Amino acid sequence: MSKVLTMHELTERLLHLLSKTVYSKEQMESYVNRLGESFKWEGVPYVEIGETCYIVTIYERGVPSLTKKLEQVEEVLYWLLEDMIFTATHVTLLNKYGVDNMTTHLNYTSEVWRELDENVQAAFEMIGEPYLTWHQEGKRRELERY
């Protein structure tokens, strides 16, 4: 196992990878900064740094619904990238179609889902390996399995 990074080192690597995408630096920084917030958003992976591993927790209704210990920083980065890129892509589509999903809602047609998938794929192509292959293979499902 490699050395466990500090939270600062982890966020710096994450920001570097996200900077390769088309999404704004400010938007990506806001997603990375939420890792340190006390409020935990639904379904979002959060990371704690252990002595020998990373502890990733997903919350539902303020309660941990999944906790995983990972030794490889690349897996942690990938999991966070999947969440942040999907969120950024989704927000971009909401803006494109002039909806906010609170008072007006996006019609999730097959075309909208295809556009969402294509934009997420394009972001991973910009970031490169091993994250691109993991995205294509659906590694997030593996990581989020109990």
mmCIF file of C-alpha atoms in Angstrom:
data_model
loop_
_atom_site.group_PDB
_atom_site.id
_atom_site.type_symbol
_atom_site.label_atom_id
_atom_site.label_comp_id
_atom_site.label_asym_id
_atom_site.label_seq_id
_atom_site.Cartn_x
_atom_site.Cartn_y
_atom_site.Cartn_z
ATOM 1 C CA MET A 1 0.000 0.000 0.000
ATOM 2 C CA SER A 2 1.126 3.507 -0.717
ATOM 3 C CA LYS A 3 1.379 6.291 1.833
ATOM 4 C CA VAL A 4 -1.986 7.674 2.925
ATOM 5 C CA LEU A 5 -2.326 11.243 1.702
ATOM 6 C CA THR A 6 -3.440 14.078 3.936
ATOM 7 C CA MET A 7 -6.807 15.678 3.151
ATOM 8 C CA HIS A 8 -4.961 18.652 1.653
ATOM 9 C CA GLU A 9 -2.909 16.384 -0.634
ATOM 10 C CA LEU A 10 -6.028 14.445 -1.608
ATOM 11 C CA THR A 11 -7.960 17.600 -2.507
ATOM 12 C CA GLU A 12 -4.994 18.993 -4.474
ATOM 13 C CA ARG A 13 -4.825 15.818 -6.571
ATOM 14 C CA LEU A 14 -8.582 15.881 -7.043
ATOM 15 C CA LEU A 15 -8.540 19.516 -8.175
ATOM 16 C CA HIS A 16 -5.678 18.773 -10.576
ATOM 17 C CA LEU A 17 -7.652 15.940 -12.195
ATOM 18 C CA LEU A 18 -10.845 18.003 -12.374
ATOM 19 C CA SER A 19 -8.929 20.895 -13.977
ATOM 20 C CA LYS A 20 -8.518 18.704 -17.068
ATOM 21 C CA THR A 21 -12.281 18.834 -17.706
ATOM 22 C CA VAL A 22 -14.373 21.598 -19.303
ATOM 23 C CA TYR A 23 -16.028 22.504 -15.995
ATOM 24 C CA SER A 24 -15.121 25.771 -14.310
ATOM 25 C CA LYS A 25 -12.510 25.883 -11.593
ATOM 26 C CA GLU A 26 -14.981 27.628 -9.262
ATOM 27 C CA GLN A 27 -17.626 24.958 -9.751
ATOM 28 C CA MET A 28 -15.150 22.133 -9.144
ATOM 29 C CA GLU A 29 -13.684 23.867 -6.094
ATOM 30 C CA SER A 30 -17.164 24.149 -4.594
ATOM 31 C CA TYR A 31 -17.663 20.391 -4.955
ATOM 32 C CA VAL A 32 -14.229 19.621 -3.505
ATOM 33 C CA ASN A 33 -14.764 22.080 -0.633
ATOM 34 C CA ARG A 34 -17.959 20.320 0.446
ATOM 35 C CA LEU A 35 -15.784 17.391 1.551
ATOM 36 C CA GLY A 36 -14.909 19.474 4.611
ATOM 37 C CA GLU A 37 -18.438 20.633 5.425
ATOM 38 C CA SER A 38 -20.267 19.326 8.473
ATOM 39 C CA PHE A 39 -23.516 19.003 6.483
ATOM 40 C CA LYS A 40 -23.534 15.765 4.497
ATOM 41 C CA TRP A 41 -25.404 15.793 1.178
ATOM 42 C CA GLU A 42 -27.496 12.755 0.246
ATOM 43 C CA GLY A 43 -25.678 10.046 -1.692
ATOM 44 C CA VAL A 44 -22.380 11.920 -1.861
ATOM 45 C CA PRO A 45 -19.156 10.095 -0.921
ATOM 46 C CA TYR A 46 -17.241 11.740 1.936
ATOM 47 C CA VAL A 47 -13.679 10.864 2.909
ATOM 48 C CA GLU A 48 -11.983 10.605 6.267
ATOM 49 C CA ILE A 49 -8.272 9.935 6.478
ATOM 50 C CA GLY A 50 -7.362 6.979 8.662
ATOM 51 C CA GLU A 51 -3.879 5.930 9.738
ATOM 52 C CA THR A 52 -3.572 3.239 7.064
ATOM 53 C CA CYS A 53 -6.577 3.781 4.811
ATOM 54 C CA TYR A 54 -9.279 6.116 3.557
ATOM 55 C CA ILE A 55 -12.773 5.766 5.001
ATOM 56 C CA VAL A 56 -15.449 6.685 2.477
ATOM 57 C CA THR A 57 -18.980 7.180 3.787
ATOM 58 C CA ILE A 58 -22.221 7.883 1.953
ATOM 59 C CA TYR A 59 -25.070 9.419 3.915
ATOM 60 C CA GLU A 60 -28.826 9.108 3.449
ATOM 61 C CA ARG A 61 -31.034 11.399 5.520
ATOM 62 C CA GLY A 62 -28.052 12.372 7.651
ATOM 63 C CA VAL A 63 -27.220 8.782 8.585
ATOM 64 C CA PRO A 64 -24.329 6.758 7.155
ATOM 65 C CA SER A 65 -25.779 4.261 4.692
ATOM 66 C CA LEU A 66 -22.478 2.882 3.406
ATOM 67 C CA THR A 67 -18.963 2.989 4.828
ATOM 68 C CA LYS A 68 -15.958 1.505 3.038
ATOM 69 C CA LYS A 69 -12.290 1.401 3.919
ATOM 70 C CA LEU A 70 -10.031 1.774 0.879
ATOM 71 C CA GLU A 71 -6.275 1.513 0.792
ATOM 72 C CA GLN A 72 -5.696 2.856 -2.727
ATOM 73 C CA VAL A 73 -5.897 6.613 -3.192
ATOM 74 C CA GLU A 74 -6.725 6.124 -6.888
ATOM 75 C CA GLU A 75 -9.970 4.354 -5.947
ATOM 76 C CA VAL A 76 -10.909 7.175 -3.588
ATOM 77 C CA LEU A 77 -10.144 9.770 -6.247
ATOM 78 C CA TYR A 78 -12.160 7.837 -8.821
ATOM 79 C CA TRP A 79 -15.181 7.571 -6.532
ATOM 80 C CA LEU A 80 -15.100 11.310 -5.868
ATOM 81 C CA LEU A 81 -14.548 12.079 -9.564
ATOM 82 C CA GLU A 82 -17.593 10.021 -10.536
ATOM 83 C CA ASP A 83 -19.786 11.940 -8.126
ATOM 84 C CA MET A 84 -18.426 15.393 -8.924
ATOM 85 C CA ILE A 85 -18.382 14.964 -12.695
ATOM 86 C CA PHE A 86 -21.916 13.583 -12.739
ATOM 87 C CA THR A 87 -23.093 16.493 -10.576
ATOM 88 C CA ALA A 88 -21.347 19.078 -12.770
ATOM 89 C CA THR A 89 -22.766 17.508 -15.919
ATOM 90 C CA HIS A 90 -26.250 17.390 -14.446
ATOM 91 C CA VAL A 91 -26.094 21.034 -13.322
ATOM 92 C CA THR A 92 -24.898 22.007 -16.807
ATOM 93 C CA LEU A 93 -27.915 20.282 -18.359
ATOM 94 C CA LEU A 94 -30.289 21.948 -15.890
ATOM 95 C CA ASN A 95 -28.867 25.323 -16.931
ATOM 96 C CA LYS A 96 -28.985 24.424 -20.621
ATOM 97 C CA TYR A 97 -32.674 23.526 -20.426
ATOM 98 C CA GLY A 98 -33.550 26.412 -18.082
ATOM 99 C CA VAL A 99 -34.809 24.328 -15.165
ATOM 100 C CA ASP A 100 -33.867 24.095 -11.506
ATOM 101 C CA ASN A 101 -35.457 20.740 -10.514
ATOM 102 C CA MET A 102 -37.273 22.495 -7.661
ATOM 103 C CA THR A 103 -39.914 24.638 -9.317
ATOM 104 C CA THR A 104 -39.281 23.477 -12.889
ATOM 105 C CA HIS A 105 -38.070 20.024 -13.783
ATOM 106 C CA LEU A 106 -35.889 18.430 -16.389
ATOM 107 C CA ASN A 107 -37.684 15.908 -18.570
ATOM 108 C CA TYR A 108 -35.350 12.907 -18.387
ATOM 109 C CA THR A 109 -35.913 11.592 -21.890
ATOM 110 C CA SER A 110 -33.616 9.028 -23.463
ATOM 111 C CA GLU A 111 -31.949 11.921 -25.323
ATOM 112 C CA VAL A 112 -31.259 13.780 -22.063
ATOM 113 C CA TRP A 113 -29.822 10.626 -20.465
ATOM 114 C CA ARG A 114 -27.655 10.049 -23.549
ATOM 115 C CA GLU A 115 -26.386 13.643 -23.371
ATOM 116 C CA LEU A 116 -25.632 13.224 -19.675
ATOM 117 C CA ASP A 117 -23.758 9.957 -20.296
ATOM 118 C CA GLU A 118 -21.813 11.406 -23.232
ATOM 119 C CA ASN A 119 -20.720 14.459 -21.240
ATOM 120 C CA VAL A 120 -19.591 12.361 -18.271
ATOM 121 C CA GLN A 121 -17.706 10.065 -20.668
ATOM 122 C CA ALA A 122 -16.035 13.078 -22.318
ATOM 123 C CA ALA A 123 -14.845 14.376 -18.941
ATOM 124 C CA PHE A 124 -13.274 11.014 -18.098
ATOM 125 C CA GLU A 125 -11.609 10.945 -21.511
ATOM 126 C CA MET A 126 -10.007 14.296 -20.645
ATOM 127 C CA ILE A 127 -8.808 12.973 -17.286
ATOM 128 C CA GLY A 128 -7.470 9.678 -18.635
ATOM 129 C CA GLU A 129 -6.354 6.450 -17.051
ATOM 130 C CA PRO A 130 -7.033 4.566 -14.869
ATOM 131 C CA TYR A 131 -10.188 6.576 -14.215
ATOM 132 C CA LEU A 132 -11.511 6.354 -17.782
ATOM 133 C CA THR A 133 -11.397 2.557 -17.827
ATOM 134 C CA TRP A 134 -12.923 2.341 -14.355
ATOM 135 C CA HIS A 135 -15.748 4.635 -15.465
ATOM 136 C CA GLN A 136 -16.374 2.530 -18.567
ATOM 137 C CA GLU A 137 -16.331 -0.688 -16.523
ATOM 138 C CA GLY A 138 -18.736 0.684 -13.893
ATOM 139 C CA LYS A 139 -16.316 0.485 -10.973
ATOM 140 C CA ARG A 140 -18.537 2.856 -8.967
ATOM 141 C CA ARG A 141 -21.134 0.080 -8.617
ATOM 142 C CA GLU A 142 -18.384 -2.179 -7.269
ATOM 143 C CA LEU A 143 -17.257 0.456 -4.768
ATOM 144 C CA GLU A 144 -20.812 1.170 -3.635
ATOM 145 C CA ARG A 145 -21.670 -2.478 -3.070
ATOM 146 C CA TYR A 146 -22.148 -3.540 0.545
#
